[in-house]
Short mmCIF file of C-alpha atoms in Angstrom, two decimals:
data_model
loop_
_atom_site.label_atom_id
_atom_site.label_comp_id
_atom_site.label_asym_id
_atom_site.label_seq_id
_atom_site.Cartn_x
_atom_site.Cartn_y
_atom_site.Cartn_z
CA UNK A 486 0.00 0.00 0.00
CA UNK A 487 1.32 3.41 -0.93
CA UNK A 488 1.79 6.17 1.62
CA UNK A 489 -1.21 8.20 0.42
CA UNK A 490 -3.45 5.12 0.49
CA UNK A 491 -2.34 4.48 4.06
CA UNK A 492 -3.14 8.06 5.05
CA UNK A 493 -6.55 7.83 3.36
CA UNK A 494 -7.27 4.61 5.21
CA UNK A 495 -6.36 6.20 8.55
CA UNK A 496 -8.58 9.23 7.91
CA UNK A 497 -11.43 6.92 6.87
CA UNK A 498 -10.96 4.91 10.05
CA UNK A 499 -11.18 8.10 12.11
CA UNK A 500 -14.43 9.10 10.39
CA UNK A 501 -15.92 5.66 11.03
CA UNK A 502 -14.59 5.27 14.59
CA UNK A 503 -15.65 8.73 15.71
CA UNK A 504 -18.92 8.49 13.77
CA UNK A 505 -18.26 11.95 12.31
CA UNK A 506 -21.42 13.44 10.83
CA UNK A 507 -22.16 15.18 7.55
CA UNK A 508 -20.61 18.63 7.52
CA UNK A 509 -18.03 17.93 10.23
CA UNK A 510 -14.84 19.71 9.26
CA UNK A 511 -11.59 17.77 9.05
CA UNK A 512 -8.26 19.30 10.11
CA UNK A 513 -6.58 21.60 7.58
CA UNK A 514 -3.95 20.24 5.17
CA UNK A 515 -1.04 21.59 7.20
CA UNK A 516 -2.29 19.72 10.25
CA UNK A 517 -2.66 16.49 8.28
CA UNK A 518 0.84 16.95 6.84
CA UNK A 519 2.27 17.16 10.37
CA UNK A 520 0.09 14.36 11.73
CA UNK A 521 1.09 11.93 8.97
CA UNK A 522 4.58 13.31 8.37
CA UNK A 523 3.83 13.58 4.69
CA UNK A 524 4.27 16.14 1.92
CA UNK A 525 1.45 18.39 0.78
CA UNK A 526 1.07 16.47 -2.49
CA UNK A 527 0.81 13.13 -0.68
CA UNK A 528 -1.85 14.44 1.69
CA UNK A 529 -3.73 15.99 -1.24
CA UNK A 530 -3.69 12.63 -3.04
CA UNK A 531 -5.10 10.97 0.08
CA UNK A 532 -7.83 13.62 0.32
CA UNK A 533 -8.62 13.26 -3.37
CA UNK A 534 -8.95 9.48 -2.94
CA UNK A 535 -11.42 9.95 -0.08
CA UNK A 536 -13.36 12.43 -2.19
CA UNK A 537 -13.60 9.90 -5.04
CA UNK A 538 -14.85 7.35 -2.54
CA UNK A 539 -17.58 9.75 -1.48
CA UNK A 540 -16.43 10.00 2.12
CA UNK A 541 -15.60 13.68 2.11
CA UNK A 542 -16.11 16.79 0.03
CA UNK A 543 -14.02 19.88 -0.40
CA UNK A 544 -15.37 23.42 -0.49
CA UNK A 545 -12.95 25.80 -2.08
CA UNK A 546 -11.56 28.24 0.47
CA UNK A 547 -13.43 26.56 3.32
CA UNK A 548 -11.90 23.17 3.89
CA UNK A 549 -12.56 19.45 3.91
CA UNK A 550 -15.85 18.10 5.27
CA UNK A 551 -17.33 14.69 6.04
CA UNK A 552 -20.06 13.50 3.67
CA UNK A 553 -23.26 11.90 4.84
CA UNK A 554 -22.96 8.20 5.46
CA UNK A 555 -25.43 5.90 3.77
CA UNK A 556 -28.52 4.55 5.43
CA UNK A 557 -28.33 1.20 7.16
CA UNK A 558 -29.02 -1.89 5.08
CA UNK A 559 -28.15 -0.48 1.67
CA UNK A 560 -25.53 -2.09 -0.52
CA UNK A 561 -22.98 0.29 -1.96
CA UNK A 562 -22.38 -0.23 -5.66
CA UNK A 563 -18.65 -0.47 -6.15
CA UNK A 564 -16.16 -2.14 -8.41
CA UNK A 565 -15.11 -4.60 -5.74
CA UNK A 566 -18.00 -7.00 -5.58
CA UNK A 567 -20.08 -6.56 -2.47
CA UNK A 568 -18.52 -8.94 -0.03
CA UNK A 569 -16.46 -6.23 1.60
CA UNK A 570 -19.54 -4.10 2.17
CA UNK A 571 -21.52 -7.05 3.43
CA UNK A 572 -18.83 -8.74 5.43
CA UNK A 573 -20.78 -8.24 8.63
CA UNK A 574 -23.67 -10.19 7.12
CA UNK A 575 -23.45 -13.90 6.47
CA UNK A 576 -22.89 -14.19 2.70
CA UNK A 577 -22.84 -17.73 1.34
CA UNK A 578 -22.97 -19.23 -2.13
CA UNK A 579 -24.38 -22.37 -3.69
CA UNK A 580 -22.34 -23.32 -6.75
CA UNK A 581 -24.50 -24.55 -9.62
CA UNK A 582 -21.85 -24.80 -12.33
CA UNK A 583 -18.12 -24.39 -12.58
CA UNK A 584 -16.24 -25.27 -15.73
CA UNK A 585 -13.69 -24.16 -18.30
CA UNK A 586 -15.23 -23.36 -21.68
CA UNK A 587 -14.85 -21.33 -24.86
CA UNK A 588 -16.50 -17.90 -24.77
CA UNK A 589 -19.57 -16.98 -26.78
CA UNK A 590 -19.14 -14.00 -29.08
CA UNK A 591 -20.73 -11.73 -26.47
CA UNK A 592 -18.38 -12.94 -23.75
CA UNK A 593 -15.32 -12.77 -26.01
CA UNK A 594 -16.15 -9.22 -26.97
CA UNK A 595 -16.71 -8.06 -23.40
CA UNK A 596 -13.52 -9.73 -22.17
CA UNK A 597 -11.57 -8.62 -25.23
CA UNK A 598 -10.39 -12.18 -25.97
CA UNK A 599 -10.56 -14.62 -28.89
CA UNK A 600 -13.22 -17.27 -29.35
CA UNK A 601 -10.45 -19.87 -29.01
CA UNK A 602 -9.34 -18.59 -25.58
CA UNK A 603 -10.52 -20.23 -22.36
CA UNK A 604 -12.81 -18.79 -19.72
CA UNK A 605 -13.87 -20.04 -16.33
CA UNK A 606 -17.65 -20.10 -16.13
CA UNK A 607 -19.21 -19.87 -12.68
CA UNK A 608 -22.92 -19.97 -11.96
CA UNK A 609 -24.02 -19.61 -8.39
CA UNK A 610 -26.78 -18.39 -6.12
CA UNK A 611 -25.63 -16.09 -3.38
CA UNK A 612 -27.40 -15.84 -0.04
CA UNK A 613 -27.51 -13.15 2.61
CA UNK A 614 -28.35 -14.40 6.08
CA UNK A 615 -29.86 -17.50 4.49
CA UNK A 616 -32.11 -15.66 1.99
CA UNK A 617 -31.39 -15.55 -1.72
CA UNK A 618 -29.58 -12.36 -2.70
CA UNK A 619 -28.80 -12.97 -6.36
CA UNK A 620 -28.18 -15.40 -9.18
CA UNK A 621 -24.79 -14.84 -10.74
CA UNK A 622 -23.18 -16.02 -13.95
CA UNK A 623 -19.58 -14.96 -14.38
CA UNK A 624 -17.00 -15.47 -17.08
CA UNK A 625 -13.37 -15.05 -16.06
CA UNK A 626 -10.53 -14.68 -18.54
CA UNK A 627 -8.50 -17.81 -17.70
CA UNK A 628 -5.22 -16.24 -18.71
CA UNK A 629 -5.73 -13.77 -15.81
CA UNK A 630 -7.81 -15.81 -13.36
CA UNK A 631 -5.65 -18.86 -13.86
CA UNK A 632 -7.25 -21.19 -11.35
CA UNK A 633 -10.61 -21.66 -9.65
CA UNK A 634 -12.13 -24.60 -7.81
CA UNK A 635 -15.36 -25.36 -5.96
CA UNK A 636 -14.01 -24.28 -2.60
CA UNK A 637 -12.85 -20.92 -3.92
CA UNK A 638 -16.08 -20.08 -5.70
CA UNK A 639 -18.10 -20.83 -2.57
CA UNK A 640 -16.48 -17.76 -1.04
CA UNK A 641 -15.55 -14.35 -2.37
CA UNK A 642 -13.94 -14.78 -5.79
CA UNK A 643 -12.77 -11.16 -5.72
CA UNK A 644 -10.94 -11.64 -2.43
CA UNK A 645 -9.24 -14.65 -4.00
CA UNK A 646 -8.30 -12.75 -7.16
CA UNK A 647 -6.75 -9.88 -5.25
CA UNK A 648 -5.30 -11.76 -2.29
CA UNK A 649 -4.71 -15.23 -3.72
CA UNK A 650 -3.67 -14.32 -7.26
CA UNK A 651 -2.25 -10.89 -6.40
CA UNK A 652 -4.13 -9.08 -9.18
CA UNK A 653 -5.05 -5.45 -8.69
CA UNK A 654 -8.69 -4.74 -9.47
CA UNK A 655 -9.27 -1.49 -11.33
CA UNK A 656 -12.54 -0.09 -12.58
CA UNK A 657 -15.81 -1.39 -13.95
CA UNK A 658 -18.58 -0.68 -16.45
CA UNK A 659 -22.05 -1.57 -15.25
CA UNK A 660 -25.25 -1.92 -17.27
CA UNK A 661 -28.53 -2.20 -15.43
CA UNK A 662 -32.05 -3.20 -16.42
CA UNK A 663 -35.27 -3.83 -14.59
CA UNK A 664 -37.36 -6.71 -15.82
CA UNK A 665 -39.50 -9.67 -14.79
CA UNK A 666 -38.13 -12.96 -13.53
CA UNK A 667 -38.20 -15.93 -15.86
CA UNK A 668 -39.27 -19.27 -14.46
CA UNK A 669 -35.79 -20.72 -13.91
CA UNK A 670 -34.52 -17.53 -12.28
CA UNK A 671 -37.58 -17.36 -10.04
CA UNK A 672 -37.06 -20.94 -8.89
CA UNK A 673 -33.41 -20.37 -8.06
CA UNK A 674 -34.18 -17.13 -6.21
CA UNK A 675 -37.18 -18.70 -4.44
CA UNK A 676 -39.53 -16.09 -5.91
CA UNK A 677 -42.41 -16.17 -8.38
CA UNK A 678 -42.17 -16.05 -12.15
CA UNK A 679 -42.91 -12.49 -13.26
CA UNK A 680 -41.68 -10.89 -10.03
CA UNK A 681 -39.45 -7.85 -10.55
CA UNK A 682 -35.76 -8.37 -11.09
CA UNK A 683 -32.76 -6.12 -11.20
CA UNK A 684 -30.37 -7.39 -13.86
CA UNK A 685 -26.82 -6.06 -13.78
CA UNK A 686 -24.13 -6.80 -16.33
CA UNK A 687 -20.65 -5.74 -15.28
CA UNK A 688 -17.28 -5.76 -16.96
CA UNK A 689 -14.53 -5.62 -14.36
CA UNK A 690 -11.06 -4.45 -15.30
CA UNK A 691 -7.66 -4.83 -13.68
CA UNK A 692 -5.90 -1.56 -12.93
CA UNK A 693 -3.97 -2.00 -16.19
CA UNK A 694 -7.39 -1.85 -17.93
CA UNK A 695 -7.53 -5.53 -18.96
CA UNK A 696 -11.07 -6.88 -18.55
CA UNK A 697 -10.93 -10.03 -16.43
CA UNK A 698 -14.56 -10.71 -15.44
CA UNK A 699 -17.83 -10.34 -17.30
CA UNK A 700 -20.73 -11.06 -15.01
CA UNK A 701 -24.51 -11.12 -15.24
CA UNK A 702 -26.30 -10.87 -11.94
CA UNK A 703 -30.02 -11.11 -11.26
CA UNK A 704 -30.94 -9.68 -7.88
CA UNK A 705 -33.79 -10.70 -5.63
CA UNK A 706 -35.86 -7.51 -5.61
CA UNK A 707 -36.75 -7.99 -1.95
CA UNK A 708 -33.08 -7.72 -1.04
CA UNK A 709 -32.03 -5.06 -3.48
CA UNK A 710 -31.42 -1.82 -1.68
CA UNK A 711 -28.56 -0.05 -3.32
CA UNK A 712 -26.69 3.11 -2.61
CA UNK A 713 -24.69 5.25 -5.03
CA UNK A 714 -22.80 8.41 -4.47
CA UNK A 715 -21.92 10.77 -7.21
CA UNK A 716 -19.07 13.17 -6.91
CA UNK A 717 -20.03 16.22 -8.85
CA UNK A 718 -17.61 16.63 -11.65
CA UNK A 719 -19.72 17.56 -14.60
CA UNK A 720 -18.38 19.76 -17.33
CA UNK B 974 -15.49 27.98 -16.34
CA UNK B 975 -12.01 27.45 -14.93
CA UNK B 976 -9.01 26.80 -17.17
CA UNK B 977 -8.74 23.10 -16.21
CA UNK B 978 -12.46 22.59 -16.85
CA UNK B 979 -12.04 24.15 -20.27
CA UNK B 980 -9.12 21.85 -21.08
CA UNK B 981 -11.08 18.83 -19.88
CA UNK B 982 -14.00 19.84 -22.07
CA UNK B 983 -11.73 20.17 -25.11
CA UNK B 984 -10.16 16.76 -24.53
CA UNK B 985 -13.61 15.23 -24.08
CA UNK B 986 -14.75 16.84 -27.33
CA UNK B 987 -11.76 15.34 -29.13
CA UNK B 988 -12.56 11.87 -27.78
CA UNK B 989 -16.18 12.20 -28.91
CA UNK B 990 -15.45 13.84 -32.27
CA UNK B 991 -12.72 11.40 -33.25
CA UNK B 992 -14.69 8.47 -31.78
CA UNK B 993 -11.54 7.34 -29.97
CA UNK B 994 -11.86 3.74 -28.82
CA UNK B 995 -11.10 1.99 -25.53
CA UNK B 996 -7.36 1.75 -25.01
CA UNK B 997 -6.44 4.57 -27.39
CA UNK B 998 -3.56 6.47 -25.84
CA UNK B 999 -3.82 10.22 -25.35
CA UNK B 1000 -0.83 12.53 -25.82
CA UNK B 1001 1.61 12.73 -22.90
CA UNK B 1002 1.29 15.49 -20.28
CA UNK B 1003 4.06 17.60 -21.79
CA UNK B 1004 2.27 17.62 -25.13
CA UNK B 1005 -1.04 18.63 -23.51
CA UNK B 1006 0.76 21.38 -21.56
CA UNK B 1007 2.06 22.83 -24.84
CA UNK B 1008 -1.21 22.33 -26.70
CA UNK B 1009 -3.27 24.11 -24.04
CA UNK B 1010 -0.56 26.50 -22.86
CA UNK B 1011 -1.13 25.41 -19.31
CA UNK B 1012 0.92 24.38 -16.31
CA UNK B 1013 1.48 20.76 -15.37
CA UNK B 1014 -0.79 21.05 -12.35
CA UNK B 1015 -3.63 22.52 -14.46
CA UNK B 1016 -3.36 19.74 -17.04
CA UNK B 1017 -3.23 17.15 -14.28
CA UNK B 1018 -6.42 18.60 -12.77
CA UNK B 1019 -8.09 18.37 -16.18
CA UNK B 1020 -6.97 14.75 -16.57
CA UNK B 1021 -8.15 13.92 -13.06
CA UNK B 1022 -11.55 15.43 -13.86
CA UNK B 1023 -11.88 13.26 -16.96
CA UNK B 1024 -10.87 10.23 -14.94
CA UNK B 1025 -13.59 10.96 -12.37
CA UNK B 1026 -16.08 11.26 -15.21
CA UNK B 1027 -15.07 7.79 -16.43
CA UNK B 1028 -13.81 9.00 -19.81
CA UNK B 1029 -10.18 8.02 -19.40
CA UNK B 1030 -7.96 5.94 -17.16
CA UNK B 1031 -4.35 6.32 -16.19
CA UNK B 1032 -1.86 3.48 -15.99
CA UNK B 1033 1.12 4.38 -13.87
CA UNK B 1034 4.25 4.67 -15.98
CA UNK B 1035 2.31 4.05 -19.22
CA UNK B 1036 0.10 7.04 -19.86
CA UNK B 1037 -3.47 8.17 -20.28
CA UNK B 1038 -5.99 6.01 -22.19
CA UNK B 1039 -9.55 6.34 -23.42
CA UNK B 1040 -12.16 4.31 -21.57
CA UNK B 1041 -14.85 2.32 -23.27
CA UNK B 1042 -17.90 4.37 -24.14
CA UNK B 1043 -21.27 3.09 -23.03
CA UNK B 1044 -23.65 1.12 -25.18
CA UNK B 1045 -26.29 3.03 -27.11
CA UNK B 1046 -29.60 3.65 -25.41
CA UNK B 1047 -28.41 3.48 -21.83
CA UNK B 1048 -28.93 6.37 -19.44
CA UNK B 1049 -25.87 7.37 -17.49
CA UNK B 1050 -26.55 7.87 -13.80
CA UNK B 1051 -25.12 11.22 -12.84
CA UNK B 1052 -25.78 14.03 -10.42
CA UNK B 1053 -27.11 16.29 -13.15
CA UNK B 1054 -30.53 14.90 -13.85
CA UNK B 1055 -30.70 13.07 -17.16
CA UNK B 1056 -31.76 15.77 -19.56
CA UNK B 1057 -28.22 16.45 -20.70
CA UNK B 1058 -27.65 12.80 -21.47
CA UNK B 1059 -30.97 12.48 -23.24
CA UNK B 1060 -31.02 15.84 -25.00
CA UNK B 1061 -31.03 14.13 -28.39
CA UNK B 1062 -34.26 12.38 -27.43
CA UNK B 1063 -37.50 14.25 -27.04
CA UNK B 1064 -38.01 14.58 -23.28
CA UNK B 1065 -41.28 16.14 -22.19
CA UNK B 1066 -43.11 16.47 -18.90
CA UNK B 1067 -46.72 16.58 -17.78
CA UNK B 1068 -47.01 18.56 -14.57
CA UNK B 1069 -49.47 17.02 -12.11
CA UNK B 1070 -48.84 19.25 -9.12
CA UNK B 1071 -46.81 22.34 -8.34
CA UNK B 1072 -47.15 24.16 -5.05
CA UNK B 1073 -45.35 25.67 -2.09
CA UNK B 1074 -45.81 23.71 1.10
CA UNK B 1075 -44.29 22.83 4.45
CA UNK B 1076 -42.00 19.79 4.43
CA UNK B 1077 -42.84 16.49 6.09
CA UNK B 1078 -40.32 15.29 8.65
CA UNK B 1079 -38.71 13.04 6.04
CA UNK B 1080 -38.33 15.91 3.57
CA UNK B 1081 -37.09 18.34 6.22
CA UNK B 1082 -34.48 15.86 7.35
CA UNK B 1083 -33.23 15.13 3.85
CA UNK B 1084 -33.09 18.81 2.92
CA UNK B 1085 -31.64 19.77 6.31
CA UNK B 1086 -34.33 22.42 6.88
CA UNK B 1087 -36.94 23.16 9.54
CA UNK B 1088 -40.56 22.02 9.46
CA UNK B 1089 -41.52 25.69 9.26
CA UNK B 1090 -39.45 26.34 6.11
CA UNK B 1091 -41.00 26.33 2.64
CA UNK B 1092 -40.43 23.84 -0.15
CA UNK B 1093 -41.56 23.76 -3.75
CA UNK B 1094 -43.30 20.46 -4.43
CA UNK B 1095 -43.35 19.26 -8.03
CA UNK B 1096 -45.04 16.08 -9.23
CA UNK B 1097 -44.74 15.24 -12.88
CA UNK B 1098 -44.63 12.40 -15.37
CA UNK B 1099 -41.71 12.55 -17.76
CA UNK B 1100 -41.88 11.13 -21.26
CA UNK B 1101 -39.19 9.99 -23.66
CA UNK B 1102 -40.22 10.12 -27.31
CA UNK B 1103 -43.84 10.09 -26.19
CA UNK B 1104 -43.57 7.06 -23.87
CA UNK B 1105 -43.64 7.36 -20.10
CA UNK B 1106 -40.14 7.39 -18.65
CA UNK B 1107 -40.79 8.09 -14.97
CA UNK B 1108 -43.02 9.52 -12.31
CA UNK B 1109 -41.20 12.12 -10.27
CA UNK B 1110 -41.92 13.86 -6.99
CA UNK B 1111 -39.42 16.50 -5.99
CA UNK B 1112 -39.04 18.80 -3.03
CA UNK B 1113 -36.88 21.88 -3.52
CA UNK B 1114 -35.62 24.03 -0.67
CA UNK B 1115 -37.34 27.32 -1.49
CA UNK B 1116 -34.60 29.42 0.05
CA UNK B 1117 -32.27 28.05 -2.69
CA UNK B 1118 -34.69 27.36 -5.53
CA UNK B 1119 -36.46 30.64 -4.98
CA UNK B 1120 -38.90 30.52 -7.89
CA UNK B 1121 -40.62 27.90 -10.04
CA UNK B 1122 -43.66 28.07 -12.29
CA UNK B 1123 -45.55 25.74 -14.61
CA UNK B 1124 -43.53 26.67 -17.65
CA UNK B 1125 -40.20 26.04 -15.93
CA UNK B 1126 -41.19 22.65 -14.53
CA UNK B 1127 -42.35 21.47 -17.93
CA UNK B 1128 -38.71 21.57 -18.99
CA UNK B 1129 -35.44 20.70 -17.28
CA UNK B 1130 -35.55 22.06 -13.73
CA UNK B 1131 -31.82 21.42 -13.36
CA UNK B 1132 -30.97 23.51 -16.39
CA UNK B 1133 -33.07 26.29 -14.88
CA UNK B 1134 -31.38 25.97 -11.47
CA UNK B 1135 -27.89 26.17 -12.91
CA UNK B 1136 -28.48 28.56 -15.80
CA UNK B 1137 -31.48 30.58 -14.59
CA UNK B 1138 -30.68 30.77 -10.90
CA UNK B 1139 -26.91 30.50 -11.25
CA UNK B 1140 -26.54 27.78 -8.63
CA UNK B 1141 -23.67 25.32 -8.92
CA UNK B 1142 -24.82 21.73 -8.58
CA UNK B 1143 -22.46 19.56 -6.60
CA UNK B 1144 -22.85 15.92 -5.64
CA UNK B 1145 -25.68 13.53 -4.82
CA UNK B 1146 -26.65 10.57 -2.67
CA UNK B 1147 -28.86 8.04 -4.36
CA UNK B 1148 -30.88 5.20 -2.83
CA UNK B 1149 -32.37 2.60 -5.10
CA UNK B 1150 -34.97 -0.14 -4.67
CA UNK B 1151 -36.75 -2.54 -6.95
CA UNK B 1152 -40.40 -3.14 -6.22
CA UNK B 1153 -43.86 -3.58 -7.77
CA UNK B 1154 -45.97 -0.72 -9.09
CA UNK B 1155 -48.93 0.42 -7.03
CA UNK B 1156 -52.17 1.15 -8.84
CA UNK B 1157 -51.80 4.94 -9.04
CA UNK B 1158 -48.19 4.70 -10.23
CA UNK B 1159 -49.14 2.11 -12.84
CA UNK B 1160 -51.90 4.32 -14.18
CA UNK B 1161 -49.63 7.33 -14.49
CA UNK B 1162 -46.88 5.29 -16.15
CA UNK B 1163 -49.39 3.50 -18.40
CA UNK B 1164 -48.34 0.11 -17.07
CA UNK B 1165 -50.05 -2.58 -15.02
CA UNK B 1166 -50.34 -2.74 -11.25
CA UNK B 1167 -47.68 -5.14 -9.96
CA UNK B 1168 -45.29 -4.53 -12.85
CA UNK B 1169 -41.65 -4.01 -11.81
CA UNK B 1170 -40.52 -0.58 -10.82
CA UNK B 1171 -37.19 1.02 -10.13
CA UNK B 1172 -37.58 3.50 -7.31
CA UNK B 1173 -34.77 6.01 -6.81
CA UNK B 1174 -34.53 8.53 -4.00
CA UNK B 1175 -31.89 11.18 -4.48
CA UNK B 1176 -30.61 14.03 -2.39
CA UNK B 1177 -28.89 16.60 -4.59
CA UNK B 1178 -26.41 19.03 -3.10
CA UNK B 1179 -24.98 22.33 -4.28
CA UNK B 1180 -21.22 22.42 -4.54
CA UNK B 1181 -21.16 24.07 -1.11
CA UNK B 1182 -22.80 20.85 0.18
CA UNK B 1183 -26.23 22.35 0.88
CA UNK B 1184 -28.99 19.92 -0.10
CA UNK B 1185 -31.43 21.67 -2.44
CA UNK B 1186 -33.54 18.86 -3.94
CA UNK B 1187 -34.93 15.66 -2.49
CA UNK B 1188 -36.59 13.61 -5.19
CA UNK B 1189 -38.39 10.28 -5.46
CA UNK B 1190 -38.54 8.86 -8.95
CA UNK B 1191 -40.37 5.74 -10.13
CA UNK B 1192 -39.05 4.53 -13.48
CA UNK B 1193 -40.96 2.68 -16.17
CA UNK B 1194 -39.08 -0.64 -16.19
CA UNK B 1195 -39.42 -0.90 -19.96
CA UNK B 1196 -37.41 2.29 -20.36
CA UNK B 1197 -34.91 1.76 -17.61
CA UNK B 1198 -31.55 0.95 -19.04
CA UNK B 1199 -28.89 2.51 -16.90
CA UNK B 1200 -25.16 2.76 -17.10
CA UNK B 1201 -22.68 3.33 -14.28
CA UNK B 1202 -18.97 3.56 -14.32
CA UNK B 1203 -16.85 3.03 -11.31
CA UNK B 1204 -13.41 4.43 -11.02
CA UNK B 1205 -11.42 2.00 -8.97
CA UNK B 1206 -10.30 3.71 -5.85
CA UNK B 1207 -10.83 1.20 -3.16
CA UNK B 1208 -8.67 1.18 -0.11
#
């Protein structure tokens, strides 16, 4: 972890530990520079990181302030899967399929690979505190995610990719629809055919911009409470 | 508009005009500094702005690259309403209610005002190319959004707030649920009771962090194709 990431993590921890509320002013840059024994540019990078994460906002000429924290029970949409967010809940998975296969054209295009390349295909139902959370089909570029087995895919695949395989996860593109559940989806999610569904397709990239995971997730509408923050950088 | 915003806008225009594809490398910083006659820190601020907007990504030691553009027909979730995104479509509104009232406790809390303060309440159905897009109820802090009338709320209220009232829109917090349409909602959206709905509550802030709009929007599921980009700044 780089110095500025470490500083950002410490400031975040302070906000969480002290339960700092919306509008609470953080110490000025000079103070943070002394506290963390870091240069102005390093502290500014840490502050900028926290701003991108939606934890703080800066008002020109006024200072750095804490942003509102999200309501309880909402899942934050991020590029890191949701296990981190939901770690305090009991997230489990039932693996329906796990195999190595050739990609369809759609998968090949989204992963930027050839039709002759290999992908890991994982289909699973994920549960939160014993209730169905979502049905997930994921395609992993096997040249990046070189190994998966049943034990791994019962847990957090993203934790494994970053901690086990040492890959650095970058950004993601997410496409979202609302629709009605088909029969098979409804059965797997323990809902009724025709019930609402949130369908999310995501392409996840490493921090070198290589796509490594193309996933299609159908959420149980009864569990789908999501939270987004926008940082206001329109032109 | 500040210098770095201008530079960012010009770079964005180039990406759009030249239809630059994912992975296309942009000129190095030194080149951009010469091209725009700007300091390194100004160009870096412009690049950082484009990164936050999801238009480019930086790979340390390699350079600045164009990010994938979204698929056609998807609405980008931003903090700016969606008129800008959808300007090329024909967006219209039917105003159902417009009045000045006292906030409920929920509204007062979200707008950070007192129960004795005034809010503008606007209820309208918005249409895209003649089809219902969403049902919207919005509460505007009247001390910020000082004036609204029927003509204004038939168009883009956000355009009016930024251009007419000269307010600078900042960031937003967005809470999202999936559920089933109630009878009144279904009638207004020309759908059936029990059909899926996407329900989005948003608190919009000025760039000085004052909340000015609390809105509840119910989207027509047939029209709801949304796109998000995450920039990968996890800790």
